[in-house]
Coordinates of C-alpha atoms and ligand atoms in Angstrom, one line a residue:
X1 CA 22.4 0.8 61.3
X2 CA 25.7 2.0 59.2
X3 CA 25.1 -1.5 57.6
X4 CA 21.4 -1.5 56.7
X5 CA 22.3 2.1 55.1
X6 CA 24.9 0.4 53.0
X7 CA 23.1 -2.7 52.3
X8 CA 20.4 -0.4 51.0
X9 CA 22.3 1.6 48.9
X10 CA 24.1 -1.6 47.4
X11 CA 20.3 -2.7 46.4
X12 CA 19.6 1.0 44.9
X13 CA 22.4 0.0 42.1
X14 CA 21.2 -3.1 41.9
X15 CA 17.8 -2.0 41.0
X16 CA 19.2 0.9 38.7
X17 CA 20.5 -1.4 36.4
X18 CA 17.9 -4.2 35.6
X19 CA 16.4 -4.2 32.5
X20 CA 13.2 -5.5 31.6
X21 CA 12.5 -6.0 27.6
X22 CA 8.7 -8.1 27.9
X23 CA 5.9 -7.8 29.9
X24 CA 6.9 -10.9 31.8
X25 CA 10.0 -9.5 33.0
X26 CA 8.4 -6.1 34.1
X27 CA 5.9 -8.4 36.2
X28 CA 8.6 -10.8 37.3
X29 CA 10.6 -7.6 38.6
X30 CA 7.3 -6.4 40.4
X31 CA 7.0 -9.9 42.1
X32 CA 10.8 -9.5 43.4
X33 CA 10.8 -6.0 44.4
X34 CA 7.5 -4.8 45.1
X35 CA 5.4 -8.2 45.3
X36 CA 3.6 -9.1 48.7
X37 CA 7.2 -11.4 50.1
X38 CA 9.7 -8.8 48.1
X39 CA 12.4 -6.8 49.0
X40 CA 10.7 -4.0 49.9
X41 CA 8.6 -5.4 52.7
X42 CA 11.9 -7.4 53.8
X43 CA 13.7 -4.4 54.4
X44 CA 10.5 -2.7 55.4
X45 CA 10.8 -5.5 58.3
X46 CA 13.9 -3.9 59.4
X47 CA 12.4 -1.3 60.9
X48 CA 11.7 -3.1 64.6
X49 CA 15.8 -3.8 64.7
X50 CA 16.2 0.3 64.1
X51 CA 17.0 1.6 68.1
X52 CA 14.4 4.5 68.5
X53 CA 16.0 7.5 67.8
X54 CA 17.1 6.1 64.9
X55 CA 13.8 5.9 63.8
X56 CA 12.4 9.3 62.1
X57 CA 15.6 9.0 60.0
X58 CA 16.0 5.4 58.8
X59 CA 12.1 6.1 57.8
X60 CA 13.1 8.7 55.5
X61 CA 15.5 6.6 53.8
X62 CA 12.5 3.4 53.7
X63 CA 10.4 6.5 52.2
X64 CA 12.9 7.1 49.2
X65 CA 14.2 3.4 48.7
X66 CA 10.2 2.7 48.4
X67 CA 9.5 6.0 46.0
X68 CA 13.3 4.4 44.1
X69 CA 11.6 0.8 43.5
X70 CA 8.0 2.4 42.4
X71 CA 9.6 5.0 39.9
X72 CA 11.8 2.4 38.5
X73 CA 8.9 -0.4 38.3
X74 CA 6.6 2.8 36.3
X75 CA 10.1 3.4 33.9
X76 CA 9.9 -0.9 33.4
X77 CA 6.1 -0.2 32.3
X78 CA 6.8 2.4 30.1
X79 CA 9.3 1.5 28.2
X80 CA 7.3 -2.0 27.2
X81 CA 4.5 0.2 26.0
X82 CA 3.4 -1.3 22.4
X83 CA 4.0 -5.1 23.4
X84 CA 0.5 -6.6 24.5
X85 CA -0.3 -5.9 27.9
X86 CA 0.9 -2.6 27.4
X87 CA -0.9 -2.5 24.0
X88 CA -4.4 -2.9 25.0
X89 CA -4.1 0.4 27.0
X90 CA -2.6 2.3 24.5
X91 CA -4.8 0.8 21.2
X92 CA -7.9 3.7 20.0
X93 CA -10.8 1.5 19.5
X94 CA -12.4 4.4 17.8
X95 CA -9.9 4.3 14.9
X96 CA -11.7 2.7 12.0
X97 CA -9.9 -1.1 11.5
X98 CA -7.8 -2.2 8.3
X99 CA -9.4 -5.2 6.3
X100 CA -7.8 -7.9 4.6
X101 CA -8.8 -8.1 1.2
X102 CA -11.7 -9.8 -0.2
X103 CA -11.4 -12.7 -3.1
X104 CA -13.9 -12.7 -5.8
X105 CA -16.1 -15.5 -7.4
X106 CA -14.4 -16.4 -10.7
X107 CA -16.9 -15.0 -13.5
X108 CA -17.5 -18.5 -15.0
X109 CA -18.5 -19.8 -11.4
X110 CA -20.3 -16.6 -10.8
X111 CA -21.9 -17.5 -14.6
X112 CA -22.7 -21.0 -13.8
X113 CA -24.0 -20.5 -10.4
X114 CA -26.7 -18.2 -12.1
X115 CA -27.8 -20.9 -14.7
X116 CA -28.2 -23.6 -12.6
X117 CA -30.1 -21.7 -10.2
X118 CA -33.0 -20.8 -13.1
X119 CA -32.4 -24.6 -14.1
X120 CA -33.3 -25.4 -9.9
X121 CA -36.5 -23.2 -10.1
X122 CA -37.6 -25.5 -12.3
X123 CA -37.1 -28.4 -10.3
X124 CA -34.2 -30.1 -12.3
X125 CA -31.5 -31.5 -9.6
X126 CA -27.6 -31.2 -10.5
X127 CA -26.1 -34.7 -11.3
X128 CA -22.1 -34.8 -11.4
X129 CA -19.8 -37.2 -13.4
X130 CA -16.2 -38.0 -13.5
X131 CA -13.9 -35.4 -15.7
X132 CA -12.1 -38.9 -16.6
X133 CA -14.5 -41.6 -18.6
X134 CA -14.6 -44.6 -20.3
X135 CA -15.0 -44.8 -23.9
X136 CA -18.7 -46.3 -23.3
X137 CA -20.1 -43.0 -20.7
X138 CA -18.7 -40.3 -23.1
X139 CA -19.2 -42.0 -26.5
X140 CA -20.7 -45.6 -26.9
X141 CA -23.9 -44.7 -24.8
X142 CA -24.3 -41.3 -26.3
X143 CA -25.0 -43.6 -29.6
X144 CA -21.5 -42.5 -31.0
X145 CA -19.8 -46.4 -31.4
X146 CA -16.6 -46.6 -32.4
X147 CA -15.2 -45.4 -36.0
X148 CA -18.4 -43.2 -36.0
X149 CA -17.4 -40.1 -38.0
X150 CA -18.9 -37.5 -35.4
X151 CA -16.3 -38.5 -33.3
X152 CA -13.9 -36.6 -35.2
X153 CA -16.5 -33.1 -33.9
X154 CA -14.5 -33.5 -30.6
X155 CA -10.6 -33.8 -30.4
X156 CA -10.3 -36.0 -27.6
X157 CA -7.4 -36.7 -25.1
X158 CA -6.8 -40.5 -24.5
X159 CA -5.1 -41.5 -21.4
X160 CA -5.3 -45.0 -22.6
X161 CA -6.1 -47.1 -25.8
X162 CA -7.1 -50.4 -24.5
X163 CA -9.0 -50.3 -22.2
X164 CA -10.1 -46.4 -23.9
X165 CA -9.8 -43.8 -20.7
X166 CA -10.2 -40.8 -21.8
X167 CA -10.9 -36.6 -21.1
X168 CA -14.4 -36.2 -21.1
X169 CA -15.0 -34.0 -24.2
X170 CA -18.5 -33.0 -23.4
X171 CA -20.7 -33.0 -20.1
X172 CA -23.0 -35.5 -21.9
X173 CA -21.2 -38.2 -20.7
X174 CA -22.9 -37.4 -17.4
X175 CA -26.2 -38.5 -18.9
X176 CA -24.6 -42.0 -19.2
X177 CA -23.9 -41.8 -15.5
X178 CA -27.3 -40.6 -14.2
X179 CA -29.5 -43.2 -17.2
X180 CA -27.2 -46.0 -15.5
X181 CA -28.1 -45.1 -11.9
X182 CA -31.4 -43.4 -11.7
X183 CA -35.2 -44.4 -13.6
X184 CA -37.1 -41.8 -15.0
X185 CA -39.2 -39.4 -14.1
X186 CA -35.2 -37.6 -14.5
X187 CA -34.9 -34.0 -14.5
X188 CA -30.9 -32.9 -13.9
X189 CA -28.7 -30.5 -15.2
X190 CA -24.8 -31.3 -14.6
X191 CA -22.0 -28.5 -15.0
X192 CA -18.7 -29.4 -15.5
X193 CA -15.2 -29.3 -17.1
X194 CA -14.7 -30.4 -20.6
X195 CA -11.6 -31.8 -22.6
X196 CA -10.8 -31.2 -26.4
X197 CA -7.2 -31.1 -28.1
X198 CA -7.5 -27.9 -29.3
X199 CA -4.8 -25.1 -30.3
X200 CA -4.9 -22.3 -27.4
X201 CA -6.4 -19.2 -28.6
X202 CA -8.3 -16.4 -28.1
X203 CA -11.4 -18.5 -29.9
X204 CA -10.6 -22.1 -28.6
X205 CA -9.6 -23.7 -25.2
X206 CA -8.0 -27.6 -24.4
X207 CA -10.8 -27.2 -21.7
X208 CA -14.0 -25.3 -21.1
X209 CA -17.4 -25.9 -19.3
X210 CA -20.7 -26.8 -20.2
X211 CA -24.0 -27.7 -18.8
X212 CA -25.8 -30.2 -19.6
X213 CA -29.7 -31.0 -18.8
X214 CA -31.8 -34.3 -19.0
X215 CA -35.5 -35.1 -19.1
X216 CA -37.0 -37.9 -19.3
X217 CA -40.6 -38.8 -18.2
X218 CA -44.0 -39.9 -20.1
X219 CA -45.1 -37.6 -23.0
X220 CA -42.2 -35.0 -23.0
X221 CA -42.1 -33.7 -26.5
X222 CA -40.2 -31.0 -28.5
X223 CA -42.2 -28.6 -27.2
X224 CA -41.5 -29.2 -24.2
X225 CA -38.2 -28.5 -24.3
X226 CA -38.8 -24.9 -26.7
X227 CA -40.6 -23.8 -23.2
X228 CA -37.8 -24.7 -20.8
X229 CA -35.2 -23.0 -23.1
X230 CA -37.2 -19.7 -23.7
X231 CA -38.0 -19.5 -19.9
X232 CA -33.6 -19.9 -19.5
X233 CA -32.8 -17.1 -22.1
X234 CA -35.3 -14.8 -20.3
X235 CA -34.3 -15.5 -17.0
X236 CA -30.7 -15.0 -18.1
X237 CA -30.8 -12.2 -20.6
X238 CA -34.0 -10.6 -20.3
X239 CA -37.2 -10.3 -22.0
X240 CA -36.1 -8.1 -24.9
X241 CA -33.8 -11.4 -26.2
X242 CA -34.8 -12.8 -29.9
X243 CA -34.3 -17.1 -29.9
X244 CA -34.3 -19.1 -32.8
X245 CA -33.6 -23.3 -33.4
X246 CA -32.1 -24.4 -36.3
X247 CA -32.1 -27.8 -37.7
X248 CA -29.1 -29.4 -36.8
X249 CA -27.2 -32.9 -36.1
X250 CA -25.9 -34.7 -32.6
X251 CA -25.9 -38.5 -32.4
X252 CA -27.5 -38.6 -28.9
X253 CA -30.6 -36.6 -30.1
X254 CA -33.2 -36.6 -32.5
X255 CA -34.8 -34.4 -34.1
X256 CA -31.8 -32.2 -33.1
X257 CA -31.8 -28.3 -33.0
X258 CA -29.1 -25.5 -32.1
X259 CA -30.5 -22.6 -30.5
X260 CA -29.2 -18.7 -31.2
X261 CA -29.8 -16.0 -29.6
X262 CA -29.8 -12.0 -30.9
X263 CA -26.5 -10.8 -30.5
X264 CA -26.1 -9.0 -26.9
X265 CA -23.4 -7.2 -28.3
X266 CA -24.5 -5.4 -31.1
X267 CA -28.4 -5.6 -30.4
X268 CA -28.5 -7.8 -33.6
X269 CA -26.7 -5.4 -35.9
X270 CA -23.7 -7.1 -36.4
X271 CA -20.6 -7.3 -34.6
X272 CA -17.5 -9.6 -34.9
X273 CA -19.1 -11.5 -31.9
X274 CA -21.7 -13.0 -34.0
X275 CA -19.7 -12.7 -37.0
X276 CA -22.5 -10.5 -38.7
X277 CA -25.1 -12.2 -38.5
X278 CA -26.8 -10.5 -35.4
X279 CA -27.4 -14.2 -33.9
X280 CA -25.1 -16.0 -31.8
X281 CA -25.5 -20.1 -30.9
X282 CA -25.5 -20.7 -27.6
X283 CA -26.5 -24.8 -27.1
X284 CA -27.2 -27.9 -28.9
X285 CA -30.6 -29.8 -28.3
X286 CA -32.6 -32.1 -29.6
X287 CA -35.3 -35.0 -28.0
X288 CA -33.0 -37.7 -26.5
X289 CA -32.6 -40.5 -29.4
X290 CA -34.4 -43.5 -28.5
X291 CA -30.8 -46.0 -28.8
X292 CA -29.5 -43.7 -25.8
X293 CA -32.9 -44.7 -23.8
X294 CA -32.5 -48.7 -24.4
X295 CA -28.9 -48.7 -23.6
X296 CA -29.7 -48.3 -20.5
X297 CA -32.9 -50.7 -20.4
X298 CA -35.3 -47.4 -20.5
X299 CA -38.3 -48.4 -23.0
X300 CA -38.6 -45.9 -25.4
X301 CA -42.1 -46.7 -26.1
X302 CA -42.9 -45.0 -23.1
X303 CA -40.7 -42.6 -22.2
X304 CA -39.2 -39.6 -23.8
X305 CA -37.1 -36.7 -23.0
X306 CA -35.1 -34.3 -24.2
X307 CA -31.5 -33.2 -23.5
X308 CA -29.6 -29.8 -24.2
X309 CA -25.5 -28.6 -23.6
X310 CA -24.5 -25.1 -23.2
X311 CA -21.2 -23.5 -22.8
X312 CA -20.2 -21.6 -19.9
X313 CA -17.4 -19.7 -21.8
X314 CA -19.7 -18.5 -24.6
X315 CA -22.5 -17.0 -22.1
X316 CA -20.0 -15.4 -20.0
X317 CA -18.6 -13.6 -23.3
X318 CA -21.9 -12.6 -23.9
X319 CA -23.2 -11.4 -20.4
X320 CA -19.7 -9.8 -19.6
X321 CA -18.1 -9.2 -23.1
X322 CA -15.1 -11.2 -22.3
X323 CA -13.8 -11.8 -25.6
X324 CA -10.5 -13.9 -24.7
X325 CA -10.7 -17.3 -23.5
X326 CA -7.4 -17.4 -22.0
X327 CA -8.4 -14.5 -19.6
X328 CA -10.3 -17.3 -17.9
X329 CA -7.1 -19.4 -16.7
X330 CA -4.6 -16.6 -16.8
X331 CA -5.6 -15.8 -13.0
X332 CA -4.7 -11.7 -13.8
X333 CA -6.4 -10.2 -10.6
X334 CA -7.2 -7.2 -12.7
X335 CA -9.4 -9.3 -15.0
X336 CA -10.9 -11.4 -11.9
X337 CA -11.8 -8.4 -9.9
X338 CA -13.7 -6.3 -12.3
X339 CA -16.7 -9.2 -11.2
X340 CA -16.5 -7.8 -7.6
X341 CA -19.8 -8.0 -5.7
X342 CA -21.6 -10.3 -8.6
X343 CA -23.0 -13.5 -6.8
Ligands
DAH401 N1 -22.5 -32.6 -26.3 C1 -22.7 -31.5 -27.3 C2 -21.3 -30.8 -27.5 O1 -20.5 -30.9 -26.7 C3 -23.7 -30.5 -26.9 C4 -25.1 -31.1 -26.8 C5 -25.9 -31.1 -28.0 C6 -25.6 -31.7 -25.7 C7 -27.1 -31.6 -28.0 C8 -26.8 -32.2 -25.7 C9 -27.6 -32.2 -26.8 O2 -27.4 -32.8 -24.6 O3 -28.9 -32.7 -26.8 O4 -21.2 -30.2 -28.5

């Protein structure tokens, strides 16, 4: 009996000093102390070797031993409070949650997303091309061969001389692509990234985006492609918007025609944006020339088309007065988050 009563209090300062830092641990010391084969119901067992009028006491000393384990097991709990078991009983699922923050589109994406959607409503399809071309897809085909003075319009990066890979320097060399794999009827706009050795500056990029569209069926005329670019500059800027073609020049097109646009700015007063003339250009067009058709076996006798490239850069400035280029690729949040919640 004098034993057991020792032996007891030896596990008493045993008990007093574990220490249990996880939740495994706490459970671990439940399993050993308290757990169905633990200590407790061991020396619980005890009690049939106990002569009987040892009884009433040595029960009063199970009864605190047992209290002993249990407070210490509740001290184990509490002290793990704010590890995860613990945690889900002490987290207020009322409390309102903290978010991580939210990206935003990228105003030219945001830009581009919009024209090509008024492009789709139409029922042109997007055609894509590689940023990296042959000579032949960004220039020969376009009817620009070689030692052709417009090519001297676009500074172009060469990767190579002979064979000619090169930087695309307009989207138009997606047209090559899409005449070389597709017959007509072909109605297809294609964004993408452009390439020109330009000085950076506020006015002029060594890259930018464009968008280029293509169509080409029986009996498409200039007029044709008037409609298609008023409907755009409505759908884009609103009815209020002046448009105007003016006589102009690209290889790949002819007649050709650049199309302005009253100043968004200024309302057509005059503003540095449109350098004071209340009109700002905002593509080039023209009816696709008939040498672009038969390079690629098309017969120009009976089809026609026309084709138009706008920049993404210059419609953005206009729709969101950014007036800086290089805000574009500078990725300054505070410049990319004013266009929060735009599609
Ligand atoms: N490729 C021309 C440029 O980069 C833009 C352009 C003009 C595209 C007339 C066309 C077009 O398809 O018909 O300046």
């Amino acid at each position: 009996m004098e034993q057991l009563l020792q032996q007891i209090e030896k596990y008493k300062q045993e008990i007093a000093e574990v220490k249990a830092e996880t939740i495994e641990a706490v459970e671990s010391f439940r399993i050993q102390y308290l757990g169905t084969k633990g200590l407790l119901k061991t020396v619980m067992g005890e009690m049939k070797n106990v002569p009987n009028e040892h009884k009433r006491a040595f029960g009063q000393v199970l009864n605190d031993f047992k209290v002993f384990v249990e407070n210490k097991f509740n001290d184990l709990q509490q002290s793990n409070v704010g590890s995860e078991a613990s945690a889900e009983k002490s987290i207020d699922w009322s409390l309102p949650g903290s978010f991580a923050p939210v990206g935003t589109r990228h105003p030219l994406t945001i830009v581009r997303n919009q024209i090509v959607s008024i492009f789709k409503t139409l029922g042109f399809a997007i055609a894509e091309g590689p940023e990296i071309e042959d000579d032949w897809h960004n220039f020969g085909a376009m009817n620009l061969p070689e030692d052709h003075p417009a090519r001297d319009m676009q500074d172009t990066f060469y990767i190579n001389q002979n064979p000619a890979w090169l930087l695309r320097t307009h989207t138009s060399s997606v047209q090559s692509r899409v005449l070389e794999s597709q017959k007509p009827p072909i109605r297809v706009i294609c964004p993408g990234r452009v390439y020109r050795n330009e000085t950076i500056s506020a006015r002029a990029h060594c890259f930018f985006h464009q968008i280029e569209g293509l169509y080409i069926d029986e009996n498409v005329s200039f007029a044709d492609l008037k409609q298609t670019l008023y409907f755009f500059v409505q759908e884009m800027f609103g009815k209020d918007v002046k448009v105007r073609f003016r006589p102009s020049y690209f290889p790949f097109t002819e007649p050709s025609a650049e199309m302005d646009i009253s100043c968004l700015i200024c309302g057509g007063d005059g503003c540095n944006v449109c350098k004071h003339t209340g009109w700002v250009e905002i593509l080039g067009s023209g009816m696709v020339h008939p040498k672009v058709l038969e390079n690629f076996g098309i017969d120009s006798t009976k089809y026609t088309g026309f084709a138009f490239g706008m920049g993404v850069e210059r419609i953005c400035q206009l729709k969101y007065r950014v007036n800086d280029l290089r805000l574009y690729s500078q990725n300054d949040v505070r410049f990319l988050k004013q266009f929060t919640g735009a599609v």
